[in-house]
PDB file of C-alpha atoms and ligand atoms in Angstrom:
ATOM      1  CA  MET A 229      -1.325  -7.382  24.721  1.00 35.00           C
ATOM      2  CA  THR A 230       0.157  -9.210  21.548  1.00 44.00           C
ATOM      3  CA  THR A 231      -0.377  -7.746  18.228  1.00 44.00           C
ATOM      4  CA  LYS A 232      -2.581 -10.766  17.347  1.00 45.00           C
ATOM      5  CA  GLU A 233      -4.976 -10.019  20.119  1.00 48.00           C
ATOM      6  CA  LYS A 234      -5.367  -6.528  19.086  1.00 49.00           C
ATOM      7  CA  LYS A 235      -6.502  -7.540  15.588  1.00 50.00           C
ATOM      8  CA  THR A 236     -10.067  -7.011  14.435  1.00 48.00           C
ATOM      9  CA  ASP A 237     -11.518  -8.541  11.449  1.00 50.00           C
ATOM     10  CA  ASN A 238     -12.542  -5.828   9.060  1.00 44.00           C
ATOM     11  CA  THR A 239     -10.252  -6.922   6.176  1.00 49.00           C
ATOM     12  CA  GLN A 240     -11.650  -7.288   2.659  1.00 45.00           C
ATOM     13  CA  GLU A 241      -9.577 -10.271   1.998  1.00 46.00           C
ATOM     14  CA  TYR A 242      -8.006 -13.036   4.066  1.00 44.00           C
ATOM     15  CA  SER A 243      -5.549 -15.292   2.579  1.00 46.00           C
ATOM     16  CA  LEU A 244      -3.729 -18.337   4.390  1.00 46.00           C
ATOM     17  CA  ASN A 245      -1.128 -18.365   1.732  1.00 53.00           C
ATOM     18  CA  VAL A 246       1.649 -16.003   2.626  1.00 67.00           C
ATOM     19  CA  ASN A 247       3.382 -16.455  -0.664  1.00 83.00           C
ATOM     20  CA  VAL A 248       1.094 -14.157  -2.663  1.00 95.00           C
ATOM     21  CA  SER A 249       2.510 -13.589  -5.982  1.00 97.00           C
ATOM     22  CA  PRO A 250       3.108 -10.070  -7.226  1.00 98.00           C
ATOM     23  CA  GLU A 251       0.514 -10.723  -9.968  1.00 98.00           C
ATOM     24  CA  ILE A 252      -2.088 -11.638  -7.402  1.00 98.00           C
ATOM     25  CA  LEU A 253      -1.276  -8.740  -5.120  1.00 98.00           C
ATOM     26  CA  MET A 254      -1.397  -6.387  -8.140  1.00 98.00           C
ATOM     27  CA  GLN A 255      -4.960  -7.860  -9.146  1.00 98.00           C
ATOM     28  CA  LYS A 256      -6.087  -6.818  -5.609  1.00 98.00           C
ATOM     29  CA  ALA A 257      -4.761  -3.295  -6.078  1.00 98.00           C
ATOM     30  CA  ARG A 258      -6.561  -3.154  -9.422  1.00 98.00           C
ATOM     31  CA  GLU A 259      -9.723  -4.345  -7.936  1.00 98.00           C
ATOM     32  CA  ALA A 260      -9.458  -1.746  -5.335  1.00 98.00           C
ATOM     33  CA  LYS A 261      -8.906   0.937  -7.664  1.00 98.00           C
ATOM     34  CA  ALA A 262     -12.500   0.485  -8.929  1.00 98.00           C
ATOM     35  CA  ARG A 263     -13.558   1.723  -5.436  1.00 98.00           C
ATOM     36  CA  ALA A 264     -11.492   4.963  -5.569  1.00 98.00           C
ATOM     37  CA  TYR A 265     -13.260   8.229  -4.752  1.00 98.00           C
ATOM     38  CA  ALA A 266     -11.602  10.648  -7.186  1.00 98.00           C
ATOM     39  CA  PRO A 267     -14.332  12.890  -8.430  1.00 98.00           C
ATOM     40  CA  TYR A 268     -11.860  15.893  -8.602  1.00 98.00           C
ATOM     41  CA  SER A 269      -8.720  14.371 -10.087  1.00 98.00           C
ATOM     42  CA  HIS A 270     -10.368  11.473 -12.095  1.00 98.00           C
ATOM     43  CA  PHE A 271      -7.105   9.647 -11.128  1.00 98.00           C
ATOM     44  CA  PRO A 272      -8.314   6.448  -9.574  1.00 98.00           C
ATOM     45  CA  VAL A 273      -5.695   4.471  -7.564  1.00 98.00           C
ATOM     46  CA  GLY A 274      -5.769   1.199  -5.769  1.00 98.00           C
ATOM     47  CA  ALA A 275      -3.205  -0.271  -3.310  1.00 98.00           C
ATOM     48  CA  ALA A 276      -2.712  -3.815  -1.907  1.00 98.00           C
ATOM     49  CA  LEU A 277      -0.783  -4.407   1.168  1.00 98.00           C
ATOM     50  CA  LEU A 278       0.295  -7.889   2.017  1.00 98.00           C
ATOM     51  CA  MET A 279       0.964  -8.640   5.604  1.00 98.00           C
ATOM     52  CA  LYS A 280       3.386 -11.391   6.698  1.00 97.00           C
ATOM     53  CA  ASP A 281       0.547 -13.492   7.993  1.00 97.00           C
ATOM     54  CA  GLY A 282      -1.085 -13.445   4.498  1.00 96.00           C
ATOM     55  CA  LYS A 283      -3.658 -10.843   4.920  1.00 97.00           C
ATOM     56  CA  ILE A 284      -4.208  -8.384   2.283  1.00 98.00           C
ATOM     57  CA  TYR A 285      -5.388  -4.784   3.145  1.00 98.00           C
ATOM     58  CA  SER A 286      -6.576  -2.744   0.117  1.00 98.00           C
ATOM     59  CA  GLY A 287      -6.893   0.921   0.028  1.00 98.00           C
ATOM     60  CA  VAL A 288      -8.040   3.584  -2.447  1.00 98.00           C
ATOM     61  CA  ASN A 289      -7.596   7.342  -2.942  1.00 98.00           C
ATOM     62  CA  ILE A 290     -10.377   9.371  -1.143  1.00 98.00           C
ATOM     63  CA  GLU A 291     -10.544  12.801  -2.416  1.00 98.00           C
ATOM     64  CA  ASN A 292     -12.252  15.804  -0.713  1.00 98.00           C
ATOM     65  CA  ALA A 293     -13.680  19.157  -1.815  1.00 98.00           C
ATOM     66  CA  SER A 294     -10.877  20.541   0.368  1.00 98.00           C
ATOM     67  CA  PHE A 295      -8.216  19.081  -1.605  1.00 98.00           C
ATOM     68  CA  GLY A 296      -5.686  18.851   1.067  1.00 98.00           C
ATOM     69  CA  ALA A 297      -7.926  16.394   2.909  1.00 98.00           C
ATOM     70  CA  THR A 298      -7.270  13.680   0.258  1.00 98.00           C
ATOM     71  CA  ASN A 299      -5.938  10.499   1.304  1.00 98.00           C
ATOM     72  CA  CYS A 300      -3.905   8.504  -1.207  1.00 98.00           C
ATOM     73  CA  ALA A 301      -4.511   4.567  -1.732  1.00 99.00           C
ATOM     74  CA  GLU A 302      -1.319   3.485  -0.109  1.00 98.00           C
ATOM     75  CA  ARG A 303      -1.993   5.475   3.069  1.00 98.00           C
ATOM     76  CA  SER A 304      -5.529   4.240   3.089  1.00 98.00           C
ATOM     77  CA  ALA A 305      -4.198   0.699   3.205  1.00 98.00           C
ATOM     78  CA  MET A 306      -1.490   1.200   5.597  1.00 98.00           C
ATOM     79  CA  PHE A 307      -3.559   3.222   8.006  1.00 98.00           C
ATOM     80  CA  THR A 308      -6.308   0.469   7.958  1.00 98.00           C
ATOM     81  CA  ALA A 309      -3.764  -2.159   8.790  1.00 98.00           C
ATOM     82  CA  ILE A 310      -2.293  -0.157  11.624  1.00 98.00           C
ATOM     83  CA  SER A 311      -5.861   0.534  12.957  1.00 98.00           C
ATOM     84  CA  ASP A 312      -6.371  -3.131  13.028  1.00 98.00           C
ATOM     85  CA  GLY A 313      -3.240  -3.664  15.136  1.00 98.00           C
ATOM     86  CA  TYR A 314      -0.495  -4.445  12.779  1.00 98.00           C
ATOM     87  CA  GLN A 315       2.733  -2.945  13.695  1.00 98.00           C
ATOM     88  CA  LYS A 316       6.326  -2.433  12.237  1.00 96.00           C
ATOM     89  CA  GLY A 317       7.751  -5.597  10.795  1.00 93.00           C
ATOM     90  CA  ASP A 318       4.383  -7.080   9.870  1.00 97.00           C
ATOM     91  CA  PHE A 319       4.400  -5.847   6.317  1.00 98.00           C
ATOM     92  CA  LYS A 320       5.586  -7.889   3.371  1.00 98.00           C
ATOM     93  CA  ALA A 321       4.943  -6.079   0.160  1.00 98.00           C
ATOM     94  CA  ILE A 322       2.685  -3.461  -1.364  1.00 98.00           C
ATOM     95  CA  ALA A 323       1.279  -3.186  -4.917  1.00 98.00           C
ATOM     96  CA  ILE A 324      -0.014   0.094  -6.369  1.00 99.00           C
ATOM     97  CA  ALA A 325      -2.346   0.370  -9.532  1.00 98.00           C
ATOM     98  CA  GLY A 326      -3.441   3.451 -11.423  1.00 98.00           C
ATOM     99  CA  ASP A 327      -4.584   3.766 -15.023  1.00 98.00           C
ATOM    100  CA  THR A 328      -1.160   5.365 -16.028  1.00 98.00           C
ATOM    101  CA  GLU A 329       0.906   4.942 -19.243  1.00 98.00           C
ATOM    102  CA  SER A 330       3.988   4.861 -17.067  1.00 98.00           C
ATOM    103  CA  PHE A 331       4.757   2.977 -13.665  1.00 98.00           C
ATOM    104  CA  LEU A 332       2.753   4.760 -10.892  1.00 98.00           C
ATOM    105  CA  PRO A 333       5.010   5.187  -7.886  1.00 98.00           C
ATOM    106  CA  PRO A 334       3.851   6.297  -4.498  1.00 98.00           C
ATOM    107  CA  CYS A 335       3.798   9.972  -3.788  1.00 98.00           C
ATOM    108  CA  ASN A 336       6.505  11.303  -1.481  1.00 98.00           C
ATOM    109  CA  ILE A 337       4.037  11.611   1.573  1.00 98.00           C
ATOM    110  CA  CYS A 338       3.158   7.938   1.078  1.00 98.00           C
ATOM    111  CA  ARG A 339       6.753   6.929   0.805  1.00 98.00           C
ATOM    112  CA  GLN A 340       7.495   8.600   4.193  1.00 98.00           C
ATOM    113  CA  VAL A 341       4.543   6.662   5.802  1.00 98.00           C
ATOM    114  CA  LEU A 342       5.860   3.441   4.282  1.00 98.00           C
ATOM    115  CA  VAL A 343       9.264   4.203   5.704  1.00 98.00           C
ATOM    116  CA  GLU A 344       7.837   4.710   9.184  1.00 98.00           C
ATOM    117  CA  PHE A 345       6.405   1.101   9.338  1.00 97.00           C
ATOM    118  CA  CYS A 346       8.160  -0.923   6.638  1.00 98.00           C
ATOM    119  CA  SER A 347      11.539  -2.451   6.130  1.00 97.00           C
ATOM    120  CA  PRO A 348      13.870  -0.670   3.518  1.00 97.00           C
ATOM    121  CA  LYS A 349      14.014  -3.996   1.859  1.00 98.00           C
ATOM    122  CA  MET A 350      10.142  -4.423   1.464  1.00 98.00           C
ATOM    123  CA  PRO A 351       9.148  -4.904  -2.183  1.00 98.00           C
ATOM    124  CA  VAL A 352       6.912  -2.241  -3.662  1.00 98.00           C
ATOM    125  CA  TYR A 353       5.284  -3.393  -7.005  1.00 98.00           C
ATOM    126  CA  LEU A 354       4.413  -0.835  -9.583  1.00 98.00           C
ATOM    127  CA  THR A 355       2.229  -1.262 -12.695  1.00 98.00           C
ATOM    128  CA  LYS A 356       1.150   0.636 -15.845  1.00 98.00           C
ATOM    129  CA  GLU A 357      -1.551   0.253 -18.371  1.00 95.00           C
ATOM    130  CA  ASP A 358      -0.013  -2.636 -20.183  1.00 97.00           C
ATOM    131  CA  GLU A 359      -0.137  -4.562 -16.926  1.00 97.00           C
ATOM    132  CA  SER A 360       3.504  -5.148 -16.607  1.00 98.00           C
ATOM    133  CA  ILE A 361       4.810  -5.150 -13.128  1.00 98.00           C
ATOM    134  CA  LYS A 362       8.021  -3.463 -11.766  1.00 98.00           C
ATOM    135  CA  LYS A 363       9.604  -4.501  -8.589  1.00 98.00           C
ATOM    136  CA  LEU A 364      11.371  -1.896  -6.531  1.00 98.00           C
ATOM    137  CA  LEU A 365      12.555  -1.914  -2.930  1.00 98.00           C
ATOM    138  CA  LEU A 366      11.150   0.819  -0.554  1.00 98.00           C
ATOM    139  CA  GLU A 367      14.921   2.017  -0.164  1.00 98.00           C
ATOM    140  CA  ASP A 368      14.935   2.434  -3.948  1.00 98.00           C
ATOM    141  CA  LEU A 369      12.096   4.763  -3.711  1.00 98.00           C
ATOM    142  CA  SER A 370      13.263   6.411  -0.417  1.00 98.00           C
ATOM    143  CA  PRO A 371      17.126   6.536  -0.148  1.00 98.00           C
ATOM    144  CA  TYR A 372      18.270   8.484   2.817  1.00 97.00           C
ATOM    145  CA  ALA A 373      14.828   8.355   4.323  1.00 96.00           C
ATOM    146  CA  PHE A 374      13.931  10.500   7.281  1.00 95.00           C
ATOM    147  CA  VAL A 375      13.624   8.218  10.374  1.00 94.00           C
ATOM    148  CA  THR A 376      14.101   9.004  14.157  1.00 94.00           C
ATOM    149  CA  LEU A 377      13.114   5.531  15.485  1.00 88.00           C
ATOM    150  CA  ASP A 378      15.048   2.327  14.749  1.00 73.00           C
ATOM    151  CA  MET A 379      12.996  -0.342  12.808  1.00 62.00           C
TER     152      MET A 379
HETATM  153  N1  LIG B 127      -2.633   9.339  -5.569  1.00 62.32           N
HETATM  154  C1  LIG B 127      -2.539   8.182  -4.810  1.00 62.32           C
HETATM  155  O1  LIG B 127      -3.604   7.649  -4.369  1.00 62.32           O
HETATM  156  N2  LIG B 127      -1.451   7.503  -4.804  1.00 62.32           N
HETATM  157  C2  LIG B 127      -0.213   7.887  -5.467  1.00 62.32           C
HETATM  158  O2  LIG B 127       0.764   7.243  -5.244  1.00 62.32           O
HETATM  159  C3  LIG B 127      -0.213   9.069  -6.302  1.00 62.32           C
HETATM  160  C4  LIG B 127      -1.407  10.026  -6.108  1.00 62.32           C
HETATM  161  C5  LIG B 127      -3.917  10.125  -5.621  1.00 62.32           C
HETATM  162  C6  LIG B 127      -4.077  11.264  -4.823  1.00 62.32           C
HETATM  163  C7  LIG B 127      -5.195  12.069  -5.524  1.00 62.32           C
HETATM  164  O3  LIG B 127      -6.257  11.540  -5.297  1.00 62.32           O
HETATM  165  C8  LIG B 127      -4.859  11.511  -7.061  1.00 62.32           C
HETATM  166  O4  LIG B 127      -3.986  10.388  -6.872  1.00 62.32           O
HETATM  167  C9  LIG B 127      -4.147  12.556  -7.922  1.00 62.32           C
HETATM  168  O5  LIG B 127      -3.118  12.935  -7.421  1.00 62.32           O
END
């Protein structure tokens, strides 16, 4: 079965334009942030994950009374895409938005999840409250990453 055949259609966004700009992708992350479930930290985060075919998956942090059960925005987006049938090599970029004064990077658990599925050269777009965007590569965030399988 090919990747395409396994895909279902529960994305919130669909774009035929694979050349989605960082600004548009970040806007999707900001829109997602409004749907965060963060009643404990009051720290909403949104992520938007661009697939190579142009689909955009968004994700939010989803907290829990048992704090350790919390899922970050980046992993919510990643796990939804994987659940829909996407695989290693299908990911083009990710944008992450919070309400922070300085650029909000993914936590180290999310970095490890990104490393599992995404190229070290994948752009990771960060933002802060002035809405400026910083482009990093995944390898900038996770040098010497722990992997046991080849990309
Ligand atoms: N969080 C994210 O969703 N992504 C990050 O990159 C950093 C942290 C969430 C987890 C928790 O719900 C809240 O932010 C405070 O840590």
